Amino acid sequence: MAGKLAWGFVLVLAVLHYDFWYWDDRTLVFGFVPIGLFYQAMISLLAGLAWFLVVRFAWPSKIEEWAAEG
Amino acid sequence: MTPALIQAGQAAEAASLTPLLVVGGYLGLLLILGFVSTRFFRGTSNDYFVATRSIGPFMLLMSVFGTTMTAFALVGSTGKSYEFGVGVYGLMASTSGIVHSLVFFLVGIKLWAIGKRHNYVTQIQYFRGRFQSNALGYVLFPILVALIIPYLLIGLIGAGAVAKAVTRGMFPDTFDGGAVPPWLTGLVVSGVVLFYVFLGGVRSAAWANTFQTCVFMVMGVVAFFLIANKLGGVQAASEQLLANAPEHAAREGMIGHWQFLSYAFIPLSVGMFPHLFQHWLTARSAKTFRLTTVAHPIFIMIVWAPCILIGVWAAGAGIEVPTANAILPKTVVTLVQQPVITGLLTAGILAAIMSSLDSQFVCLGTMFSNDVVLHLAGKDRFTDAQKLWLGRGFIVFVVAVTYVLSLLYPGNVFDLGVWSFSGFASLFPLVFAAVYWRRVTAAGALASVLVMAAVWIYFFWSGLEAEGEYLVFGLMPVTFIFLASIATLVVVSLLTRPPNAEVVDRFFAK
């Protein structure tokens, strides 16, 4: 179940990556980062978290032994 | 700093030799590291081609990231944002953060396991075994080589352009314009890379990539803060952007919605890069991939976000360049005006370039040795020492051919990059089906590769005369090449006899 939720998180990020609502927004976050760039940088950071959860909860556990059979 | 002041700065570039000495120091360190890494070389062809599958998590992360990030990561990203604004990050970087790790997790780990189980060292060995088809190997080999050549040229020509921009005025009596000419930069860069990969193969490339990745990541961040400081601070730089080039602060009018969405196909190319496949095979275990999968998107952000801001700030500051890709070295030379820092930043750019070149040189040498000579003559015909020297000989051959091609190619090499990536991305259905779809057939695979090549050539020729980004109905051409490839693969596979179950079983875990 946790593995499926982790994959769900990745899928949500992939969908949210298309941020059409900021397409024409020139607001500066912290006074210097255009909001479109700030949002996408946050997507990158959250992608790191999402992949951590996938690696933690959806790891292909038997692949090591299968590879070692050789 | 106002645009007028910047124009004045452009007219008064430094001719100090210090930047060149700093770059020389960096190349010297790289040679020493390359020599030290050969102390760990085990003297076998297996160690030369796949480092005896012994690379740990940190070195795999650094070598995979360093190999993936080419000259485009620093020079191209800055140039693209100078041209198209901040939307370039979402277009190329954050998409890659999701898709690259997806490919590492779903395809990379599987291929590592298959490679270890069957003792493969190249992609084509895998496809020949998986589909029991020599024909597929013969068709795929020239396509992979043809797609990787522009990728190599991006590195060598990019290095020449950067060195020329940074050394302008240093040698007024020796070279045209007083700058180090591209032929000399290409010769030095090729020579340094050849030195360490010739001696230690993929293990030396992994060591060098680890060092080079550290260098270009640190120098990208340093460039960001130095340039921001010279523009009056980050807030002043961004306010200047909104005042002088507001269109660069958003995507409206710069990047189309369908272009943005269809660009997501491009990062799938990492699934078919032969040099990345070879790095995957060097991993000590499947668990080695964990750090690479998690850290890759964060590393992309660390490198790309500062470069994107530098590009749009340069547009706001009114810095002018003949081609967009010259904007990073031009901004550094114009604004920073500290020879040591200029040298360090140049070393950072060269590090990004060379960390891809070395893996590609080793990879092509490995492919020529294993997929052509050993395949045709038979593995048992050569001793292990002969296989090792065969690999070394082909690496020298590949470096020499690439260098000569870099002298002959006249165009904007970065324009070729997206075509190279489009080709590799459109081959992704082949590797994904090979790993996950038992019903895929050799005929389907062969037809898919041939159709991909035909559609790619059609769009490439159609796009030659295009001004700016070439789009078809607002979409990246890769969309149509990819769809043609996947449709052919599925339809032909379903229309032909299923593959031998015994053969397929050898490639799928129970």
XYZ file of C-alpha atoms in Angstrom:
580
model
C 0.000 0.000 0.000
C 2.797 2.431 0.931
C 4.500 1.596 -2.366
C 1.344 2.453 -4.326
C 1.015 5.749 -2.444
C 4.647 6.575 -3.279
C 3.986 5.938 -6.986
C 0.833 8.050 -6.665
C 2.959 10.917 -5.348
C 5.220 10.683 -8.422
C 2.156 10.710 -10.690
C 0.678 13.762 -8.937
C 3.982 15.631 -9.352
C 4.089 14.735 -13.047
C 0.586 16.199 -13.503
C 1.301 19.298 -11.381
C 4.419 19.913 -13.475
C 2.116 21.444 -16.114
C 1.451 24.682 -14.199
C -0.668 26.566 -16.753
C -1.935 28.832 -13.961
C 1.502 30.514 -13.680
C 2.011 30.808 -17.455
C 1.749 34.607 -17.551
C 2.592 35.386 -13.892
C 5.685 37.537 -13.258
C 5.466 37.686 -9.450
C 8.889 37.545 -7.776
C 9.148 35.092 -4.859
C 11.543 36.327 -2.108
C 11.892 39.415 -4.284
C 14.036 37.755 -6.954
C 12.763 34.364 -8.210
C 10.044 34.526 -10.913
C 7.167 32.410 -9.605
C 7.161 30.063 -12.612
C 10.792 29.158 -11.895
C 10.230 28.906 -8.128
C 7.288 26.529 -8.611
C 9.236 24.284 -10.991
C 12.256 24.233 -8.648
C 9.905 23.053 -5.884
C 8.699 20.299 -8.231
C 12.350 19.184 -8.531
C 12.814 19.150 -4.749
C 9.563 17.239 -4.221
C 10.609 14.805 -6.969
C 13.633 13.962 -4.815
C 11.265 13.232 -1.905
C 8.882 11.244 -4.130
C 11.696 9.053 -5.453
C 12.969 8.541 -1.895
C 9.526 7.170 -0.975
C 9.415 4.931 -4.074
C 12.893 3.567 -3.357
C 11.913 3.039 0.299
C 8.491 1.433 -0.179
C 8.377 0.023 -3.731
C 11.811 -1.563 -4.078
C 12.051 -4.692 -6.318
C 13.339 -6.899 -3.495
C 14.152 -10.076 -5.437
C 16.112 -8.502 -8.268
C 19.460 -8.861 -6.481
C 19.153 -12.642 -6.117
C 17.890 -13.052 -9.683
C 20.865 -11.098 -11.062
C 23.290 -13.132 -8.945
C 22.010 -16.456 -10.350
C 23.921 -15.585 -13.539
C 24.783 47.969 -13.427
C 23.053 49.612 -16.374
C 23.137 48.343 -19.958
C 25.379 51.303 -20.884
C 27.927 50.328 -18.260
C 27.837 46.779 -19.518
C 28.540 47.947 -23.050
C 31.566 49.745 -21.649
C 32.636 46.566 -19.886
C 32.337 44.627 -23.128
C 34.811 46.954 -24.740
C 37.392 46.527 -22.011
C 37.917 42.785 -21.690
C 40.932 41.599 -19.744
C 43.802 39.947 -21.594
C 45.410 38.456 -18.484
C 46.808 34.932 -18.906
C 45.604 33.990 -15.406
C 42.318 32.321 -16.521
C 44.289 30.087 -18.873
C 46.731 29.148 -16.106
C 43.817 28.247 -13.805
C 42.293 26.051 -16.539
C 45.730 24.495 -17.054
C 45.859 23.736 -13.322
C 42.439 22.073 -13.496
C 43.496 19.922 -16.465
C 46.707 19.023 -14.619
C 44.691 17.895 -11.577
C 42.513 15.805 -13.877
C 45.579 14.111 -15.372
C 46.912 13.327 -11.886
C 43.520 11.949 -10.811
C 43.362 9.886 -14.002
C 46.797 8.451 -13.254
C 45.887 7.711 -9.610
C 42.672 5.965 -10.703
C 44.701 3.533 -12.824
C 46.220 2.227 -9.550
C 42.809 0.624 -8.977
C 42.566 -0.782 -12.508
C 42.555 -4.590 -12.322
C 44.060 -5.151 -15.766
C 41.145 -7.160 -17.208
C 38.828 -6.351 -20.103
C 35.869 -6.741 -17.715
C 37.330 -4.023 -15.486
C 38.094 -1.824 -18.499
C 34.545 -2.054 -19.909
C 32.345 -2.295 -16.759
C 34.723 -1.714 -13.784
C 34.118 -5.352 -12.724
C 30.630 -4.165 -11.657
C 32.084 -2.683 -8.468
C 31.128 1.025 -8.456
C 29.439 2.222 -5.241
C 26.425 4.547 -4.713
C 28.198 7.927 -4.534
C 30.440 7.341 -7.544
C 27.515 5.959 -9.576
C 25.461 9.073 -8.766
C 28.297 11.410 -9.739
C 29.244 9.538 -12.901
C 25.630 9.151 -14.092
C 24.820 12.795 -13.311
C 28.097 14.062 -14.805
C 27.541 12.003 -17.943
C 23.930 13.168 -18.324
C 24.827 16.844 -17.881
C 26.720 17.925 -20.999
C 27.922 21.348 -22.097
C 24.216 22.036 -22.404
C 23.728 21.970 -18.612
C 25.725 25.167 -18.062
C 26.208 26.812 -21.465
C 23.018 25.687 -23.231
C 20.651 26.236 -20.294
C 21.913 29.793 -19.830
C 21.651 30.408 -23.581
C 18.125 29.000 -23.810
C 16.860 31.092 -20.870
C 18.553 34.183 -22.359
C 16.490 33.441 -25.471
C 13.210 32.002 -24.093
C 13.042 33.043 -20.423
C 12.510 31.196 -17.134
C 10.112 28.672 -18.689
C 13.139 26.760 -19.951
C 13.553 25.268 -16.451
C 10.104 23.671 -16.516
C 10.569 22.698 -20.150
C 13.842 20.833 -19.669
C 14.998 20.548 -16.051
C 12.062 19.682 -13.794
C 10.709 17.257 -16.413
C 14.102 15.547 -16.463
C 14.108 15.338 -12.665
C 10.975 13.199 -12.792
C 11.576 11.260 -16.026
C 15.305 10.486 -15.619
C 14.764 8.934 -12.192
C 11.746 7.042 -13.548
C 13.971 5.532 -16.249
C 16.774 4.748 -13.764
C 14.289 2.952 -11.507
C 12.178 1.116 -14.086
C 14.788 0.386 -16.763
C 18.268 0.984 -15.305
C 17.967 -1.463 -12.404
C 16.425 -4.149 -14.644
C 19.169 -3.767 -17.249
C 21.839 -3.883 -14.545
C 20.386 -7.210 -13.336
C 20.102 -8.627 -16.872
C 23.614 -7.396 -17.702
C 25.068 -9.037 -14.607
C 23.135 -12.274 -15.138
C 24.227 -12.637 -18.772
C 27.625 -10.924 -18.510
C 26.761 -8.203 -21.051
C 28.859 -5.073 -21.542
C 26.902 -3.324 -24.338
C 23.280 -2.582 -25.221
C 23.514 -4.414 -28.531
C 24.662 -7.615 -26.812
C 21.464 -7.404 -24.751
C 19.171 -6.762 -27.730
C 20.825 -9.544 -29.764
C 20.305 -11.957 -26.867
C 16.798 -10.811 -25.968
C 15.496 -10.981 -29.554
C 17.830 -13.716 -30.855
C 18.477 -11.438 -33.824
C 21.803 -10.547 -35.399
C 19.996 -8.326 -37.892
C 18.691 -6.094 -35.098
C 22.268 -5.600 -33.872
C 23.511 -4.666 -37.342
C 20.672 -2.152 -37.826
C 20.895 -0.662 -34.334
C 24.695 -0.238 -34.218
C 25.044 2.433 -36.956
C 21.942 4.258 -35.664
C 23.309 4.481 -32.108
C 26.717 5.626 -33.383
C 25.127 8.202 -35.721
C 23.022 9.603 -32.872
C 25.920 9.803 -30.426
C 28.310 11.606 -32.810
C 26.430 14.959 -32.627
C 26.361 14.515 -28.849
C 30.176 14.201 -28.884
C 30.528 17.200 -31.185
C 28.449 19.306 -28.763
C 31.216 18.720 -26.229
C 34.265 19.404 -28.371
C 32.831 22.387 -30.267
C 31.317 23.789 -27.055
C 34.726 23.622 -25.346
C 36.331 25.435 -28.282
C 33.717 28.202 -28.230
C 34.064 28.763 -24.476
C 37.875 28.868 -24.569
C 37.776 31.274 -27.511
C 35.439 33.659 -25.657
C 37.441 33.584 -22.431
C 40.938 33.917 -23.942
C 40.158 36.726 -26.395
C 43.066 39.187 -26.461
C 45.533 36.918 -24.641
C 47.690 36.085 -27.675
C 47.394 39.048 -30.089
C 50.573 38.107 -31.992
C 49.937 34.373 -32.177
C 46.265 33.664 -32.922
C 43.512 35.391 -34.870
C 41.679 37.718 -32.453
C 44.263 36.880 -29.799
C 42.140 33.926 -28.623
C 43.016 30.244 -28.284
C 41.568 28.705 -31.484
C 38.963 25.895 -31.269
C 41.277 23.394 -33.000
C 43.811 23.755 -30.173
C 41.195 23.562 -27.394
C 39.698 20.452 -29.015
C 43.136 18.871 -29.259
C 43.960 19.532 -25.581
C 40.540 18.409 -24.281
C 40.617 15.242 -26.424
C 44.178 14.511 -25.327
C 43.451 14.854 -21.605
C 40.312 12.695 -21.790
C 42.095 10.118 -23.952
C 44.952 9.899 -21.416
C 42.829 8.678 -18.534
C 40.254 6.594 -20.397
C 42.997 4.875 -22.415
C 44.717 3.789 -19.207
C 41.783 2.889 -16.966
C 38.632 2.610 -19.114
C 35.244 3.132 -17.505
C 36.687 3.020 -13.955
C 38.919 6.025 -14.683
C 35.957 7.752 -16.349
C 33.905 7.223 -13.165
C 36.692 8.676 -10.993
C 37.167 11.661 -13.290
C 33.400 12.216 -13.522
C 33.121 12.333 -9.738
C 35.749 15.095 -9.579
C 34.367 16.944 -12.610
C 30.775 16.842 -11.347
C 31.897 18.407 -8.047
C 33.751 21.120 -10.002
C 30.909 22.118 -12.327
C 28.234 22.008 -9.612
C 30.249 24.266 -7.302
C 31.315 26.647 -10.069
C 27.745 27.039 -11.362
C 26.614 28.208 -7.909
C 29.699 30.447 -7.533
C 28.982 32.059 -10.929
C 25.408 32.716 -9.818
C 26.418 34.621 -6.680
C 29.262 36.545 -8.343
C 27.102 37.675 -11.261
C 24.221 38.574 -8.908
C 26.647 40.631 -6.816
C 27.911 42.504 -9.885
C 24.322 43.279 -10.911
C 23.652 44.880 -7.507
C 22.288 41.799 -5.739
C 19.663 39.201 -6.623
C 16.706 41.553 -6.106
C 18.215 44.355 -8.195
C 19.043 41.869 -10.959
C 15.461 40.578 -11.063
C 13.956 44.075 -10.906
C 16.148 44.998 -13.870
C 14.800 41.893 -15.623
C 11.192 43.019 -15.063
C 12.035 46.552 -16.223
C 13.989 45.694 -19.394
C 12.913 42.187 -20.455
C 9.649 41.344 -18.620
C 8.705 38.681 -21.181
C 11.647 36.579 -19.888
C 10.068 36.317 -16.412
C 7.137 34.195 -17.648
C 6.294 31.753 -20.447
C 3.500 33.607 -22.245
C 4.675 34.335 -25.785
C 7.972 32.493 -25.230
C 7.015 28.811 -24.902
C 3.831 27.180 -26.219
C 1.638 24.943 -24.046
C 1.888 21.968 -26.428
C 5.609 22.536 -26.843
C 5.952 22.412 -23.034
C 3.968 19.178 -22.764
C 5.567 17.401 -25.735
C 9.075 18.219 -24.496
C 8.480 15.575 -21.799
C 9.378 12.914 -24.398
C 12.971 14.195 -24.652
C 14.247 13.016 -21.213
C 13.234 9.431 -22.097
C 16.423 9.487 -24.182
C 18.440 8.472 -21.093
C 16.889 5.011 -21.412
C 18.767 4.432 -24.667
C 22.044 6.339 -24.210
C 24.708 3.654 -24.760
C 27.163 5.438 -22.443
C 24.618 5.574 -19.622
C 23.811 1.879 -20.123
C 27.513 1.160 -19.611
C 27.579 3.193 -16.383
C 24.504 1.313 -15.114
C 26.375 -1.960 -15.648
C 29.242 -0.760 -13.432
C 27.010 -0.695 -10.316
C 28.015 -2.968 -7.440
C 24.404 -3.978 -6.710
C 20.813 -2.959 -7.421
C 20.799 -0.992 -4.150
C 23.589 1.172 -5.596
C 20.906 2.821 -7.765
C 18.964 4.171 -4.767
C 21.085 7.295 -4.220
C 21.179 8.066 -7.962
C 17.384 7.797 -8.265
C 16.698 10.060 -5.269
C 19.437 12.698 -5.661
C 19.297 13.167 -9.449
C 16.333 15.634 -9.528
C 17.842 17.649 -6.661
C 21.222 17.822 -8.414
C 19.467 19.006 -11.582
C 17.897 21.836 -9.586
C 21.258 22.832 -8.056
C 22.860 23.128 -11.517
C 19.983 24.419 -13.649
C 18.144 26.961 -11.443
C 21.160 29.316 -11.053
C 21.998 29.037 -14.777
C 18.416 29.885 -15.779
C 18.505 32.997 -13.583
C 21.904 34.034 -15.001
C 20.441 33.766 -18.525
C 17.371 35.921 -17.839
C 19.392 38.427 -15.810
C 21.788 38.786 -18.754
C 18.770 39.518 -20.982
C 17.567 42.124 -18.471
C 21.041 43.654 -18.243
C 21.233 44.104 -22.011
C 24.315 41.965 -22.577
C 24.545 41.217 -26.291
C 26.040 38.131 -27.916
C 26.184 36.852 -31.520
C 24.611 33.517 -30.495
C 22.651 32.775 -27.317
C 25.010 29.977 -26.267
C 27.852 32.477 -25.819
C 25.976 34.265 -23.038
C 27.488 32.475 -20.006
C 31.177 32.991 -20.879
C 30.347 36.512 -22.114
C 28.543 37.397 -18.868
C 31.393 36.024 -16.773
C 34.065 37.903 -18.740
C 32.012 41.115 -18.871
C 30.752 41.279 -15.307
C 33.072 39.293 -13.053
C 36.365 40.674 -14.393
C 38.424 38.656 -11.913
C 40.864 36.501 -13.900
C 41.115 33.733 -11.268
C 37.324 33.431 -11.007
C 36.986 33.534 -14.801
C 39.496 30.676 -14.982
C 37.625 28.645 -12.355
C 34.283 29.153 -14.107
C 35.837 28.135 -17.426
C 37.173 25.015 -15.701
C 33.621 24.347 -14.461
C 32.232 24.533 -17.989
C 35.007 22.272 -19.304
C 34.292 19.832 -16.448
C 30.642 19.558 -17.533
C 31.782 18.930 -21.104
C 34.554 16.434 -20.335
C 32.469 14.408 -17.863
C 30.253 13.440 -20.803
C 32.998 13.101 -23.421
C 34.977 10.497 -21.469
C 32.009 8.144 -21.013
C 31.018 8.501 -24.671
C 34.552 7.767 -25.891
C 34.805 4.651 -23.686
C 31.330 3.562 -24.743
C 31.990 3.811 -28.483
C 35.316 1.999 -28.088
C 33.515 -0.735 -26.154
C 30.803 -1.011 -28.820
C 33.258 -1.276 -31.729
C 35.275 -3.919 -29.849
C 32.411 -6.054 -28.563
C 29.593 -5.521 -31.067
C 31.687 -5.623 -34.231
C 35.089 -7.317 -33.872
C 34.422 -9.804 -31.056
C 30.947 -10.550 -32.418
C 32.217 -11.304 -35.927
C 35.502 -13.008 -35.017
C 34.243 -14.836 -31.920
C 35.075 -14.097 -28.279
C 37.297 -17.157 -27.895
C 39.621 -16.024 -30.660
C 41.172 -13.337 -28.441
C 42.898 -13.496 -25.077
C 41.643 -11.129 -22.379
C 44.724 -8.930 -22.844
C 43.988 -8.704 -26.581
C 40.368 -7.693 -25.866
C 41.681 -4.954 -23.577
C 44.030 -3.568 -26.244
C 41.298 -3.867 -28.856
C 39.138 -1.607 -26.674
C 41.995 0.866 -26.238
C 42.705 0.909 -29.966
C 39.101 1.683 -30.825
C 38.948 4.456 -28.214
C 41.950 6.150 -29.879
C 40.203 5.718 -33.252
C 36.925 7.225 -31.969
C 38.698 10.199 -30.350
C 40.644 10.910 -33.564
C 37.547 10.713 -35.793
C 35.516 12.917 -33.431
C 38.293 15.508 -33.315
C 38.515 15.676 -37.117
C 34.705 15.951 -37.408
C 34.708 18.809 -34.882
C 37.071 20.743 -37.176
C 34.852 20.165 -40.213
C 31.407 20.864 -38.698
C 30.434 24.499 -39.381
C 26.941 24.895 -37.854
C 25.434 25.622 -34.457
C 26.123 22.340 -32.726
C 23.506 22.851 -30.020
C 20.804 22.680 -32.684
C 21.923 19.099 -33.321
C 21.567 18.196 -29.642
C 17.785 18.097 -29.574
C 17.774 15.876 -32.699
C 20.206 13.478 -31.054
C 18.011 13.336 -27.932
C 14.861 12.939 -30.065
C 16.353 9.879 -31.760
C 17.379 8.220 -28.493
C 14.002 9.074 -26.904
C 12.164 7.498 -29.837
C 14.118 4.267 -29.305
C 12.868 4.139 -25.702
C 9.784 1.996 -26.569
C 12.222 -0.679 -27.788
C 14.116 -0.970 -24.497
C 10.972 -0.642 -22.366
C 9.197 -3.392 -24.322
C 12.297 -5.607 -24.216
C 12.383 -5.339 -20.426
C 8.638 -5.532 -19.648
C 6.709 -7.062 -22.587
C 7.214 -10.804 -23.129
C 5.182 -10.747 -26.369
C 7.413 -8.257 -28.227
C 9.058 -9.915 -31.244
C 12.308 -9.461 -33.154
C 10.310 -8.395 -36.230
C 8.484 -5.775 -34.157
C 11.755 -4.488 -32.720
C 13.439 -4.335 -36.139
C 10.455 -2.623 -37.802
C 10.228 -0.128 -34.932
C 13.902 0.866 -35.262
C 13.651 1.249 -39.056
C 10.432 3.299 -38.887
C 11.933 5.472 -36.144
C 14.980 6.163 -38.334
C 12.835 6.970 -41.392
C 10.497 9.354 -39.534
C 13.464 10.972 -37.744
C 15.199 11.634 -41.102
C 11.968 13.081 -42.560
C 11.534 15.592 -39.731
C 15.268 16.379 -39.593
C 15.264 17.385 -43.276
C 11.984 19.260 -42.887
C 13.407 21.206 -39.948
C 16.689 22.226 -41.578
C 15.278 25.502 -42.897
C 13.256 26.323 -39.773
C 13.931 29.548 -37.882
C 14.062 29.116 -34.093
C 12.535 26.035 -32.439
C 11.131 23.645 -35.073
C 7.605 22.578 -34.089
C 4.980 20.507 -35.923
C 1.402 21.634 -35.114
C 2.937 23.280 -32.039
C 4.465 19.988 -30.866
C 8.087 18.861 -30.682
C 8.887 16.526 -33.643
C 9.923 13.834 -31.129
C 6.194 13.347 -30.407
C 5.539 11.975 -33.893
C 8.784 9.983 -34.101
C 8.063 8.386 -30.706
C 4.447 7.560 -31.598
C 5.489 6.046 -34.958
C 8.105 3.940 -33.168
C 5.745 2.616 -30.475
C 2.850 1.976 -32.899
C 5.101 -0.028 -35.229
C 6.563 -2.013 -32.326
C 3.133 -3.034 -31.004
C 1.381 -3.709 -34.327
C 4.194 -5.725 -35.931
C 4.785 -7.713 -32.727
C 1.103 -8.669 -32.523
C 1.051 -9.628 -36.225
C 4.101 -11.900 -35.984
C 4.698 -15.218 -34.243
C 5.337 -14.935 -30.459
C 8.970 -15.359 -29.408
C 10.359 -18.637 -28.058
C 9.149 -18.889 -24.428
C 12.400 -20.528 -23.258
C 14.442 -17.598 -24.566
C 12.086 -15.031 -23.045
C 12.177 -16.807 -19.659
C 15.914 -16.151 -19.419
C 15.243 -12.395 -19.326
C 12.325 -12.302 -16.884
C 12.440 -13.033 -13.155
C 10.003 -15.748 -12.063
